[in-house]
């Protein structure tokens, strides 16, 4: 099950095909990417989503 995080305003979040999670800050409406309240709260949501247990992927038997 993919990790989805709708409504992030200051981060772009993705997981690549090697299961590496990427969080890139790009503050909406700001010229500087400084951590403030909203970006920090969004980062906490990202970390919680990545740490949440997910079902193990099954392997196809040969």
mmCIF file of C-alpha atoms in Angstrom:
data_model
loop_
_atom_site.group_PDB
_atom_site.id
_atom_site.type_symbol
_atom_site.label_atom_id
_atom_site.label_comp_id
_atom_site.label_asym_id
_atom_site.label_seq_id
_atom_site.Cartn_x
_atom_site.Cartn_y
_atom_site.Cartn_z
ATOM 1 C CA UNK A 1 0.000 0.000 0.000
ATOM 2 C CA UNK A 2 1.549 3.321 -1.039
ATOM 3 C CA UNK A 3 2.024 6.139 1.437
ATOM 4 C CA UNK A 4 -0.203 9.086 0.584
ATOM 5 C CA UNK A 5 -0.065 12.485 2.230
ATOM 6 C CA UNK A 6 -2.617 14.839 0.716
ATOM 7 C CA UNK A 7 -2.640 18.554 1.364
ATOM 8 C CA UNK A 8 1.051 19.125 2.062
ATOM 9 C CA UNK A 9 1.732 22.803 1.402
ATOM 10 C CA UNK A 10 5.455 23.018 2.124
ATOM 11 C CA UNK A 11 6.750 19.567 1.186
ATOM 12 C CA UNK A 12 6.839 17.292 -1.819
ATOM 13 C CA UNK A 13 6.774 13.682 -0.640
ATOM 14 C CA UNK A 14 7.366 10.529 -2.651
ATOM 15 C CA UNK A 15 8.646 6.985 -2.338
ATOM 16 C CA UNK A 16 10.818 5.696 -5.166
ATOM 17 C CA UNK A 17 10.887 2.212 -6.677
ATOM 18 C CA UNK A 18 13.579 1.154 -4.179
ATOM 19 C CA UNK A 19 11.264 2.099 -1.268
ATOM 20 C CA UNK A 20 13.320 5.161 -0.362
ATOM 21 C CA UNK A 21 11.144 7.988 0.970
ATOM 22 C CA UNK A 22 11.909 11.523 -0.190
ATOM 23 C CA UNK A 23 10.684 14.716 1.487
ATOM 24 C CA UNK A 24 11.696 17.935 -0.283
ATOM 25 C CA UNK A 25 10.870 21.276 1.294
ATOM 26 C CA UNK A 26 9.513 24.054 -0.943
ATOM 27 C CA UNK A 27 7.585 26.519 1.198
ATOM 28 C CA UNK A 28 4.413 27.723 -0.455
ATOM 29 C CA UNK A 29 4.446 31.478 -1.024
ATOM 30 C CA UNK A 30 7.878 31.991 0.573
ATOM 31 C CA UNK A 31 11.206 32.956 -0.962
ATOM 32 C CA UNK A 32 13.131 31.072 1.771
ATOM 33 C CA UNK A 33 12.667 27.471 2.826
ATOM 34 C CA UNK A 34 12.894 28.075 6.573
ATOM 35 C CA UNK A 35 11.320 25.718 9.099
ATOM 36 C CA UNK A 36 8.417 27.321 10.900
ATOM 37 C CA UNK A 37 5.317 25.937 12.577
ATOM 38 C CA UNK A 38 3.474 24.621 9.491
ATOM 39 C CA UNK A 39 6.496 22.997 7.775
ATOM 40 C CA UNK A 40 7.531 21.381 11.059
ATOM 41 C CA UNK A 41 4.014 20.019 11.641
ATOM 42 C CA UNK A 42 3.909 18.703 8.068
ATOM 43 C CA UNK A 43 7.328 17.067 8.527
ATOM 44 C CA UNK A 44 6.008 15.348 11.668
ATOM 45 C CA UNK A 45 3.101 13.970 9.570
ATOM 46 C CA UNK A 46 5.566 12.697 6.961
ATOM 47 C CA UNK A 47 7.724 10.970 9.587
ATOM 48 C CA UNK A 48 4.665 9.404 11.246
ATOM 49 C CA UNK A 49 3.427 8.093 7.883
ATOM 50 C CA UNK A 50 6.824 6.582 7.044
ATOM 51 C CA UNK A 51 7.139 4.965 10.490
ATOM 52 C CA UNK A 52 3.590 3.532 10.469
ATOM 53 C CA UNK A 53 3.465 -0.254 10.115
ATOM 54 C CA UNK A 54 2.399 -1.513 6.719
ATOM 55 C CA UNK A 55 1.594 -5.019 5.537
ATOM 56 C CA UNK A 56 4.615 -6.932 4.292
ATOM 57 C CA UNK A 57 4.904 -7.321 0.549
ATOM 58 C CA UNK A 58 4.486 -10.879 -0.613
ATOM 59 C CA UNK A 59 7.063 -12.470 -2.865
ATOM 60 C CA UNK A 60 6.105 -14.423 -5.909
ATOM 61 C CA UNK A 61 7.349 -17.989 -5.648
ATOM 62 C CA UNK A 62 9.186 -19.522 -8.565
#
